[in-house]
Structures are given as structure tokens and as C-alpha cells.
């Protein structure tokens, strides 16, 4: 068999949760050609976690990091941190999570720079603009990386506990940080040339108010960049990530019976839209064998917790058209919906196209 055939076979086994067969096929592909993409090593690491071969999983994740594109590196550090936590190595785990934040910040700023390039020259000297990150990363790293390329004000807001005094670790001469609700900014109108928002729009209670405030503080001709994932109506819109599960399990003093992933093996893809709270709790306790206290925490986080809004893609996309700016670019990320799931969604919600949109990048310019 060819290398590609082994990879296709391994992927099928992996999707069917036949992990031993998947591992053998992945390893055979690597024997034929060790120059495999990072996702192959990531999947092998995930399987080794399932088999409780934790040291081997960490080694494989590091191999993935060495060849991974920038968007995949943060996830690898999260996985390493989760494995180290399982081993009781909390200090090392915290170091891995810190590296995750660093890699994620680097990736996010690269995305912002790519967005700004058509509007402002970034290849030469630092540009003179005033920029607001409405819901900034709490350590200040992300904005500090960007501030190195900007001469004007670089301002970040956040409503996190103890922000900014006890959370911001990185400063530049032109950075400013304020505890402020992104839906009720206290800045004067027309204060900024650029507004950016990364992984925030799924969290604000009222996206319309949030977008209107972003527009209000923009100067005429100013541009704004929005990037977020996931949308509530997407496959993983419940927004219960692996690091959240690890932390909750630790706080509750219980074990996670299987390694938690956003791949549908614990919470089915689109399951938060198709199951009610009682059905989800039953699934987690009776089928997935989760401790009841952790299962109840997950159910509350999915359906009740205020850490996310529960706006569908159609609602959020329509909100952009209620604001006085022009949409310059829109790049939705899409995921195929299996036919069986599509039919179930169709019965419950009448149409299914919006359920394929998992996240989006949108660029707007104030009229």
C-alpha cells in the first residue's frame, strides 16, 4: 500500500474510534515516509493518551510542534499541559499552558497584521494609528506584540477579574489597559483608527450592542477586524474546551474517564442543539461514564453558563448589517454536516445551512 492509502485507512479507523487499528496504520505510513504533516503526529499523540501511554504522547506532541504550522502549535501545548496534569506535574503543566498563550498570541497577531496590510503599510517603519482591542488577552502579550509595530495608542479592554492590575504582565510605552465592558465603552466617539476583536464575539451577551460600540469609537474611514470561533449553531458551539474540562475535573477531585476532545467523542457534534439538558446528562453519565458531578458541571456550562452567548450564525451575521459600516471581507469557516445530523437539524430547526459555519473572519470599514 502507498503512504496515502495508509493515512486514509488510519483516518477512517480514527473517526470510528478504532484507535489501535488507527495507530498501526499511522505508524506504517510513517515507516514508509517520516515526513508526515503535523496532524498525523497529533492524532498519534491523542491515541497514545487514550492508551495511557502519557510520556510517549508528550514526545509525539513535541514532534508535531517542531513541524506544525502556526495555527496548530497552540493546541499542541494545551494537549501537553493536559497530559502533564494527568501525571500530577502541575508546575510543568502551567508552563505548557503559558506557552500555549504565547503561541496563540503570536498566531493571532500574525492574522491582525495580514488584515491591516491592505489598509496600512506595515513592511517598513511602524505605522501611526490608534488601535483598540475590545476584549484583549488578559496578560497583555498579544497587544504588546502588536504595539511594537505601531506608534500610536494601543489600547486593550477586558472585564476579567483583577484586570488589568494583577493580570497584565507585558507593557510597552504606548499600551494602555482598562477594565471596561465592550458593550458599554467609555471612550469618546471616533477615538480609534482600528478596532480589533479576537475570540470575543461568541462571549458577549448582546453582539448587536457590542458591534455598535465598536463602530461608535471608530473614526470615519476606520477599519475593524473580527475573528471568532465557535458559533453556537456550529458543531462545537457549546464551547466546552479540553482545558476547561481538565480544570473542572481537578477542582471537583474526579477523573475524566476518557481524554476529552472537541471531536464529538464526548459531546456529539451538534449534540448541544439536538439534546436537551436531561438527555445530555444521561449521555455523559450512563454512556460516557463521567462522574455525575463533572457531568452536571458540563451540562450547566453548555446550557446555562454566561461564558458564551447562544446566538445562531444567522443572528450574528445579520447584526453586522445593523451597524453603520461596510463589510469589506467575510471569510466564514465551514464544516460538513453528516446527512443523518443534517436531517435531525432540519426537523428541529427547518433549515441547516447556517449549522455548517463554525467561525468567521470579518473586516468592516466605517462609512
mmCIF file with all atom_site columns, C-alpha atoms in Angstrom, residues 30-187:
data_model
loop_
_atom_site.group_PDB
_atom_site.id
_atom_site.type_symbol
_atom_site.label_atom_id
_atom_site.label_alt_id
_atom_site.label_comp_id
_atom_site.label_asym_id
_atom_site.label_entity_id
_atom_site.label_seq_id
_atom_site.pdbx_PDB_ins_code
_atom_site.Cartn_x
_atom_site.Cartn_y
_atom_site.Cartn_z
_atom_site.occupancy
_atom_site.B_iso_or_equiv
_atom_site.pdbx_formal_charge
_atom_site.auth_seq_id
_atom_site.auth_comp_id
_atom_site.auth_asym_id
_atom_site.auth_atom_id
_atom_site.pdbx_PDB_model_num
ATOM 1   C CA . UNK A 1 30  ? 5.486   6.965  8.948  1.00 0.00 ? 30  UNK A CA 1
ATOM 2   C CA . UNK A 1 31  ? 7.678   3.927  8.335  1.00 0.00 ? 31  UNK A CA 1
ATOM 3   C CA . UNK A 1 32  ? 7.207   4.464  4.607  1.00 0.00 ? 32  UNK A CA 1
ATOM 4   C CA . UNK A 1 33  ? 7.792   8.221  4.840  1.00 0.00 ? 33  UNK A CA 1
ATOM 5   C CA . UNK A 1 34  ? 8.586   10.030 8.092  1.00 0.00 ? 34  UNK A CA 1
ATOM 6   C CA . UNK A 1 35  ? 7.820   13.434 6.511  1.00 0.00 ? 35  UNK A CA 1
ATOM 7   C CA . UNK A 1 36  ? 4.181   13.390 7.510  1.00 0.00 ? 36  UNK A CA 1
ATOM 8   C CA . UNK A 1 37  ? 2.138   16.514 8.342  1.00 0.00 ? 37  UNK A CA 1
ATOM 9   C CA . UNK A 1 38  ? 1.797   17.607 11.965 1.00 0.00 ? 38  UNK A CA 1
ATOM 10  C CA . UNK A 1 39  ? -1.816  16.451 12.262 1.00 0.00 ? 39  UNK A CA 1
ATOM 11  C CA . UNK A 1 40  ? -0.677  12.838 11.838 1.00 0.00 ? 40  UNK A CA 1
ATOM 12  C CA . UNK A 1 41  ? 1.582   13.110 14.874 1.00 0.00 ? 41  UNK A CA 1
ATOM 13  C CA . UNK A 1 42  ? -1.180  14.961 16.755 1.00 0.00 ? 42  UNK A CA 1
ATOM 14  C CA . UNK A 1 43  ? -3.596  12.081 16.141 1.00 0.00 ? 43  UNK A CA 1
ATOM 15  C CA . UNK A 1 44  ? -0.988  9.555  17.241 1.00 0.00 ? 44  UNK A CA 1
ATOM 16  C CA . UNK A 1 45  ? -0.484  11.536 20.425 1.00 0.00 ? 45  UNK A CA 1
ATOM 17  C CA . UNK A 1 46  ? -4.227  11.541 21.053 1.00 0.00 ? 46  UNK A CA 1
ATOM 18  C CA . UNK A 1 47  ? -4.354  7.761  20.631 1.00 0.00 ? 47  UNK A CA 1
ATOM 19  C CA . UNK A 1 48  ? -1.420  7.284  22.997 1.00 0.00 ? 48  UNK A CA 1
ATOM 20  C CA . UNK A 1 49  ? -3.324  9.364  25.545 1.00 0.00 ? 49  UNK A CA 1
ATOM 21  C CA . UNK A 1 50  ? -6.301  7.050  25.136 1.00 0.00 ? 50  UNK A CA 1
ATOM 22  C CA . UNK A 1 51  ? -3.975  4.133  25.848 1.00 0.00 ? 51  UNK A CA 1
ATOM 23  C CA . UNK A 1 52  ? -2.487  5.943  28.893 1.00 0.00 ? 52  UNK A CA 1
ATOM 24  C CA . UNK A 1 53  ? 0.974   5.985  27.305 1.00 0.00 ? 53  UNK A CA 1
ATOM 25  C CA . UNK A 1 54  ? 1.448   9.521  28.560 1.00 0.00 ? 54  UNK A CA 1
ATOM 26  C CA . UNK A 1 55  ? 5.215   10.024 28.217 1.00 0.00 ? 55  UNK A CA 1
ATOM 27  C CA . UNK A 1 56  ? 5.066   8.722  24.658 1.00 0.00 ? 56  UNK A CA 1
ATOM 28  C CA . UNK A 1 57  ? 2.150   11.074 23.924 1.00 0.00 ? 57  UNK A CA 1
ATOM 29  C CA . UNK A 1 58  ? 4.163   14.089 25.123 1.00 0.00 ? 58  UNK A CA 1
ATOM 30  C CA . UNK A 1 59  ? 7.106   13.083 22.920 1.00 0.00 ? 59  UNK A CA 1
ATOM 31  C CA . UNK A 1 60  ? 4.848   12.799 19.876 1.00 0.00 ? 60  UNK A CA 1
ATOM 32  C CA . UNK A 1 61  ? 3.205   16.172 20.571 1.00 0.00 ? 61  UNK A CA 1
ATOM 33  C CA . UNK A 1 62  ? 6.656   17.766 20.671 1.00 0.00 ? 62  UNK A CA 1
ATOM 34  C CA . UNK A 1 63  ? 7.399   16.179 17.300 1.00 0.00 ? 63  UNK A CA 1
ATOM 35  C CA . UNK A 1 64  ? 4.191   17.729 15.996 1.00 0.00 ? 64  UNK A CA 1
ATOM 36  C CA . UNK A 1 65  ? 5.184   21.160 17.351 1.00 0.00 ? 65  UNK A CA 1
ATOM 37  C CA . UNK A 1 66  ? 8.513   21.008 15.505 1.00 0.00 ? 66  UNK A CA 1
ATOM 38  C CA . UNK A 1 67  ? 6.759   20.796 12.125 1.00 0.00 ? 67  UNK A CA 1
ATOM 39  C CA . UNK A 1 68  ? 3.349   22.302 12.867 1.00 0.00 ? 68  UNK A CA 1
ATOM 40  C CA . UNK A 1 69  ? 2.014   25.420 11.149 1.00 0.00 ? 69  UNK A CA 1
ATOM 41  C CA . UNK A 1 70  ? 1.469   28.362 13.492 1.00 0.00 ? 70  UNK A CA 1
ATOM 42  C CA . UNK A 1 71  ? -2.268  27.754 13.897 1.00 0.00 ? 71  UNK A CA 1
ATOM 43  C CA . UNK A 1 72  ? -1.691  24.217 15.238 1.00 0.00 ? 72  UNK A CA 1
ATOM 44  C CA . UNK A 1 73  ? 1.118   24.897 17.735 1.00 0.00 ? 73  UNK A CA 1
ATOM 45  C CA . UNK A 1 74  ? -1.148  26.361 20.470 1.00 0.00 ? 74  UNK A CA 1
ATOM 46  C CA . UNK A 1 75  ? -3.336  23.245 20.509 1.00 0.00 ? 75  UNK A CA 1
ATOM 47  C CA . UNK A 1 76  ? -0.273  21.024 20.970 1.00 0.00 ? 76  UNK A CA 1
ATOM 48  C CA . UNK A 1 77  ? 0.779   22.911 24.104 1.00 0.00 ? 77  UNK A CA 1
ATOM 49  C CA . UNK A 1 78  ? -2.733  22.567 25.523 1.00 0.00 ? 78  UNK A CA 1
ATOM 50  C CA . UNK A 1 79  ? -2.526  18.816 24.979 1.00 0.00 ? 79  UNK A CA 1
ATOM 51  C CA . UNK A 1 80  ? 0.898   18.620 26.612 1.00 0.00 ? 80  UNK A CA 1
ATOM 52  C CA . UNK A 1 81  ? -0.409  20.591 29.583 1.00 0.00 ? 81  UNK A CA 1
ATOM 53  C CA . UNK A 1 82  ? -3.378  18.256 29.934 1.00 0.00 ? 82  UNK A CA 1
ATOM 54  C CA . UNK A 1 83  ? -1.116  15.176 29.900 1.00 0.00 ? 83  UNK A CA 1
ATOM 55  C CA . UNK A 1 84  ? 1.237   16.705 32.474 1.00 0.00 ? 84  UNK A CA 1
ATOM 56  C CA . UNK A 1 85  ? -1.754  17.432 34.705 1.00 0.00 ? 85  UNK A CA 1
ATOM 57  C CA . UNK A 1 86  ? -2.776  13.785 34.439 1.00 0.00 ? 86  UNK A CA 1
ATOM 58  C CA . UNK A 1 87  ? 0.713   12.889 35.623 1.00 0.00 ? 87  UNK A CA 1
ATOM 59  C CA . UNK A 1 88  ? 0.415   15.238 38.577 1.00 0.00 ? 88  UNK A CA 1
ATOM 60  C CA . UNK A 1 89  ? 3.090   17.576 37.200 1.00 0.00 ? 89  UNK A CA 1
ATOM 61  C CA . UNK A 1 90  ? 1.216   20.811 37.810 1.00 0.00 ? 90  UNK A CA 1
ATOM 62  C CA . UNK A 1 91  ? 4.222   23.148 37.539 1.00 0.00 ? 91  UNK A CA 1
ATOM 63  C CA . UNK A 1 92  ? 5.233   21.728 34.172 1.00 0.00 ? 92  UNK A CA 1
ATOM 64  C CA . UNK A 1 93  ? 1.599   21.814 33.064 1.00 0.00 ? 93  UNK A CA 1
ATOM 65  C CA . UNK A 1 94  ? 1.326   25.512 33.893 1.00 0.00 ? 94  UNK A CA 1
ATOM 66  C CA . UNK A 1 95  ? 4.474   26.168 31.858 1.00 0.00 ? 95  UNK A CA 1
ATOM 67  C CA . UNK A 1 96  ? 2.896   24.373 28.888 1.00 0.00 ? 96  UNK A CA 1
ATOM 68  C CA . UNK A 1 97  ? -0.313  26.395 29.234 1.00 0.00 ? 97  UNK A CA 1
ATOM 69  C CA . UNK A 1 98  ? 1.748   29.602 29.356 1.00 0.00 ? 98  UNK A CA 1
ATOM 70  C CA . UNK A 1 99  ? 3.493   28.574 26.147 1.00 0.00 ? 99  UNK A CA 1
ATOM 71  C CA . UNK A 1 100 ? 0.061   27.934 24.650 1.00 0.00 ? 100 UNK A CA 1
ATOM 72  C CA . UNK A 1 101 ? -0.908  31.548 25.367 1.00 0.00 ? 101 UNK A CA 1
ATOM 73  C CA . UNK A 1 102 ? 2.341   32.776 23.813 1.00 0.00 ? 102 UNK A CA 1
ATOM 74  C CA . UNK A 1 103 ? 1.912   30.736 20.634 1.00 0.00 ? 103 UNK A CA 1
ATOM 75  C CA . UNK A 1 104 ? -1.749  31.703 20.348 1.00 0.00 ? 104 UNK A CA 1
ATOM 76  C CA . UNK A 1 105 ? -0.888  35.384 20.747 1.00 0.00 ? 105 UNK A CA 1
ATOM 77  C CA . UNK A 1 106 ? 1.759   35.142 18.044 1.00 0.00 ? 106 UNK A CA 1
ATOM 78  C CA . UNK A 1 107 ? -0.676  33.483 15.674 1.00 0.00 ? 107 UNK A CA 1
ATOM 79  C CA . UNK A 1 108 ? -3.455  35.980 16.392 1.00 0.00 ? 108 UNK A CA 1
ATOM 80  C CA . UNK A 1 109 ? -1.177  38.978 15.826 1.00 0.00 ? 109 UNK A CA 1
ATOM 81  C CA . UNK A 1 110 ? 0.026   37.497 12.532 1.00 0.00 ? 110 UNK A CA 1
ATOM 82  C CA . UNK A 1 111 ? -3.638  37.369 11.495 1.00 0.00 ? 111 UNK A CA 1
ATOM 83  C CA . UNK A 1 112 ? -4.177  41.003 12.520 1.00 0.00 ? 112 UNK A CA 1
ATOM 84  C CA . UNK A 1 113 ? -1.100  42.155 10.618 1.00 0.00 ? 113 UNK A CA 1
ATOM 85  C CA . UNK A 1 114 ? -2.321  40.369 7.491  1.00 0.00 ? 114 UNK A CA 1
ATOM 86  C CA . UNK A 1 115 ? -5.666  42.125 7.906  1.00 0.00 ? 115 UNK A CA 1
ATOM 87  C CA . UNK A 1 116 ? -4.082  45.552 8.352  1.00 0.00 ? 116 UNK A CA 1
ATOM 88  C CA . UNK A 1 117 ? -1.676  45.282 5.435  1.00 0.00 ? 117 UNK A CA 1
ATOM 89  C CA . UNK A 1 118 ? -4.119  46.378 2.681  1.00 0.00 ? 118 UNK A CA 1
ATOM 90  C CA . UNK A 1 119 ? -5.066  49.478 4.706  1.00 0.00 ? 119 UNK A CA 1
ATOM 91  C CA . UNK A 1 120 ? -1.766  50.489 6.353  1.00 0.00 ? 120 UNK A CA 1
ATOM 92  C CA . UNK A 1 121 ? 1.885   49.957 5.282  1.00 0.00 ? 121 UNK A CA 1
ATOM 93  C CA . UNK A 1 122 ? 3.392   47.507 7.760  1.00 0.00 ? 122 UNK A CA 1
ATOM 94  C CA . UNK A 1 123 ? 6.509   46.416 5.895  1.00 0.00 ? 123 UNK A CA 1
ATOM 95  C CA . UNK A 1 124 ? 8.590   49.500 6.710  1.00 0.00 ? 124 UNK A CA 1
ATOM 96  C CA . UNK A 1 125 ? 8.542   51.800 9.695  1.00 0.00 ? 125 UNK A CA 1
ATOM 97  C CA . UNK A 1 126 ? 5.964   51.496 12.462 1.00 0.00 ? 126 UNK A CA 1
ATOM 98  C CA . UNK A 1 127 ? 2.618   52.971 11.461 1.00 0.00 ? 127 UNK A CA 1
ATOM 99  C CA . UNK A 1 128 ? 0.929   55.807 13.351 1.00 0.00 ? 128 UNK A CA 1
ATOM 100 C CA . UNK A 1 129 ? -2.589  54.715 14.248 1.00 0.00 ? 129 UNK A CA 1
ATOM 101 C CA . UNK A 1 130 ? -4.700  54.459 17.391 1.00 0.00 ? 130 UNK A CA 1
ATOM 102 C CA . UNK A 1 131 ? -5.907  50.897 17.933 1.00 0.00 ? 131 UNK A CA 1
ATOM 103 C CA . UNK A 1 132 ? -8.407  49.320 20.311 1.00 0.00 ? 132 UNK A CA 1
ATOM 104 C CA . UNK A 1 133 ? -8.538  45.623 21.138 1.00 0.00 ? 133 UNK A CA 1
ATOM 105 C CA . UNK A 1 134 ? -12.070 45.351 22.523 1.00 0.00 ? 134 UNK A CA 1
ATOM 106 C CA . UNK A 1 135 ? -11.717 42.317 24.767 1.00 0.00 ? 135 UNK A CA 1
ATOM 107 C CA . UNK A 1 136 ? -7.959  41.852 24.801 1.00 0.00 ? 136 UNK A CA 1
ATOM 108 C CA . UNK A 1 137 ? -5.929  38.887 26.005 1.00 0.00 ? 137 UNK A CA 1
ATOM 109 C CA . UNK A 1 138 ? -5.531  39.400 29.751 1.00 0.00 ? 138 UNK A CA 1
ATOM 110 C CA . UNK A 1 139 ? -1.737  39.214 30.114 1.00 0.00 ? 139 UNK A CA 1
ATOM 111 C CA . UNK A 1 140 ? -1.152  41.993 27.572 1.00 0.00 ? 140 UNK A CA 1
ATOM 112 C CA . UNK A 1 141 ? 1.186   39.821 25.490 1.00 0.00 ? 141 UNK A CA 1
ATOM 113 C CA . UNK A 1 142 ? -0.950  39.951 22.371 1.00 0.00 ? 142 UNK A CA 1
ATOM 114 C CA . UNK A 1 143 ? -1.229  43.733 22.367 1.00 0.00 ? 143 UNK A CA 1
ATOM 115 C CA . UNK A 1 144 ? 2.441   44.208 23.250 1.00 0.00 ? 144 UNK A CA 1
ATOM 116 C CA . UNK A 1 145 ? 3.462   42.191 20.195 1.00 0.00 ? 145 UNK A CA 1
ATOM 117 C CA . UNK A 1 146 ? 1.303   44.441 18.057 1.00 0.00 ? 146 UNK A CA 1
ATOM 118 C CA . UNK A 1 147 ? 2.424   47.625 19.816 1.00 0.00 ? 147 UNK A CA 1
ATOM 119 C CA . UNK A 1 148 ? 5.977   47.023 18.582 1.00 0.00 ? 148 UNK A CA 1
ATOM 120 C CA . UNK A 1 149 ? 4.693   47.833 15.069 1.00 0.00 ? 149 UNK A CA 1
ATOM 121 C CA . UNK A 1 150 ? 2.565   50.870 15.963 1.00 0.00 ? 150 UNK A CA 1
ATOM 122 C CA . UNK A 1 151 ? 3.490   54.425 17.015 1.00 0.00 ? 151 UNK A CA 1
ATOM 123 C CA . UNK A 1 152 ? 0.032   55.479 18.226 1.00 0.00 ? 152 UNK A CA 1
ATOM 124 C CA . UNK A 1 153 ? -2.055  54.355 21.189 1.00 0.00 ? 153 UNK A CA 1
ATOM 125 C CA . UNK A 1 154 ? -2.590  50.620 21.575 1.00 0.00 ? 154 UNK A CA 1
ATOM 126 C CA . UNK A 1 155 ? -5.498  50.123 23.974 1.00 0.00 ? 155 UNK A CA 1
ATOM 127 C CA . UNK A 1 156 ? -6.966  46.945 25.455 1.00 0.00 ? 156 UNK A CA 1
ATOM 128 C CA . UNK A 1 157 ? -10.202 46.396 27.383 1.00 0.00 ? 157 UNK A CA 1
ATOM 129 C CA . UNK A 1 158 ? -11.327 43.379 29.374 1.00 0.00 ? 158 UNK A CA 1
ATOM 130 C CA . UNK A 1 159 ? -13.861 42.613 32.114 1.00 0.00 ? 159 UNK A CA 1
ATOM 131 C CA . UNK A 1 160 ? -11.873 39.768 33.653 1.00 0.00 ? 160 UNK A CA 1
ATOM 132 C CA . UNK A 1 161 ? -11.403 39.554 37.416 1.00 0.00 ? 161 UNK A CA 1
ATOM 133 C CA . UNK A 1 162 ? -8.359  41.562 38.583 1.00 0.00 ? 162 UNK A CA 1
ATOM 134 C CA . UNK A 1 163 ? -7.750  43.004 35.101 1.00 0.00 ? 163 UNK A CA 1
ATOM 135 C CA . UNK A 1 164 ? -5.533  44.841 34.449 1.00 0.00 ? 164 UNK A CA 1
ATOM 136 C CA . UNK A 1 165 ? -3.630  45.363 37.709 1.00 0.00 ? 165 UNK A CA 1
ATOM 137 C CA . UNK A 1 166 ? -2.992  41.713 38.556 1.00 0.00 ? 166 UNK A CA 1
ATOM 138 C CA . UNK A 1 167 ? -3.147  40.086 35.127 1.00 0.00 ? 167 UNK A CA 1
ATOM 139 C CA . UNK A 1 168 ? -1.184  42.262 32.689 1.00 0.00 ? 168 UNK A CA 1
ATOM 140 C CA . UNK A 1 169 ? 2.440   41.094 32.541 1.00 0.00 ? 169 UNK A CA 1
ATOM 141 C CA . UNK A 1 170 ? 3.546   42.757 29.307 1.00 0.00 ? 170 UNK A CA 1
ATOM 142 C CA . UNK A 1 171 ? 3.729   46.501 28.755 1.00 0.00 ? 171 UNK A CA 1
ATOM 143 C CA . UNK A 1 172 ? 5.034   48.870 26.104 1.00 0.00 ? 172 UNK A CA 1
ATOM 144 C CA . UNK A 1 173 ? 5.286   52.649 26.271 1.00 0.00 ? 173 UNK A CA 1
ATOM 145 C CA . UNK A 1 174 ? 2.223   53.023 24.042 1.00 0.00 ? 174 UNK A CA 1
ATOM 146 C CA . UNK A 1 175 ? -0.008  50.325 25.586 1.00 0.00 ? 175 UNK A CA 1
ATOM 147 C CA . UNK A 1 176 ? -2.979  51.134 27.819 1.00 0.00 ? 176 UNK A CA 1
ATOM 148 C CA . UNK A 1 177 ? -5.252  48.660 29.603 1.00 0.00 ? 177 UNK A CA 1
ATOM 149 C CA . UNK A 1 178 ? -8.695  49.317 31.092 1.00 0.00 ? 178 UNK A CA 1
ATOM 150 C CA . UNK A 1 179 ? -11.329 47.281 32.883 1.00 0.00 ? 179 UNK A CA 1
ATOM 151 C CA . UNK A 1 180 ? -14.293 48.043 30.651 1.00 0.00 ? 180 UNK A CA 1
ATOM 152 C CA . UNK A 1 181 ? -17.392 46.334 29.245 1.00 0.00 ? 181 UNK A CA 1
ATOM 153 C CA . UNK A 1 182 ? -17.034 46.060 25.481 1.00 0.00 ? 182 UNK A CA 1
ATOM 154 C CA . UNK A 1 183 ? -20.763 46.670 25.123 1.00 0.00 ? 183 UNK A CA 1
ATOM 155 C CA . UNK A 1 184 ? -20.540 49.971 27.049 1.00 0.00 ? 184 UNK A CA 1
ATOM 156 C CA . UNK A 1 185 ? -17.233 51.610 26.186 1.00 0.00 ? 185 UNK A CA 1
ATOM 157 C CA . UNK A 1 186 ? -16.456 54.900 27.908 1.00 0.00 ? 186 UNK A CA 1
ATOM 158 C CA . UNK A 1 187 ? -14.160 56.188 25.160 1.00 0.00 ? 187 UNK A CA 1
#
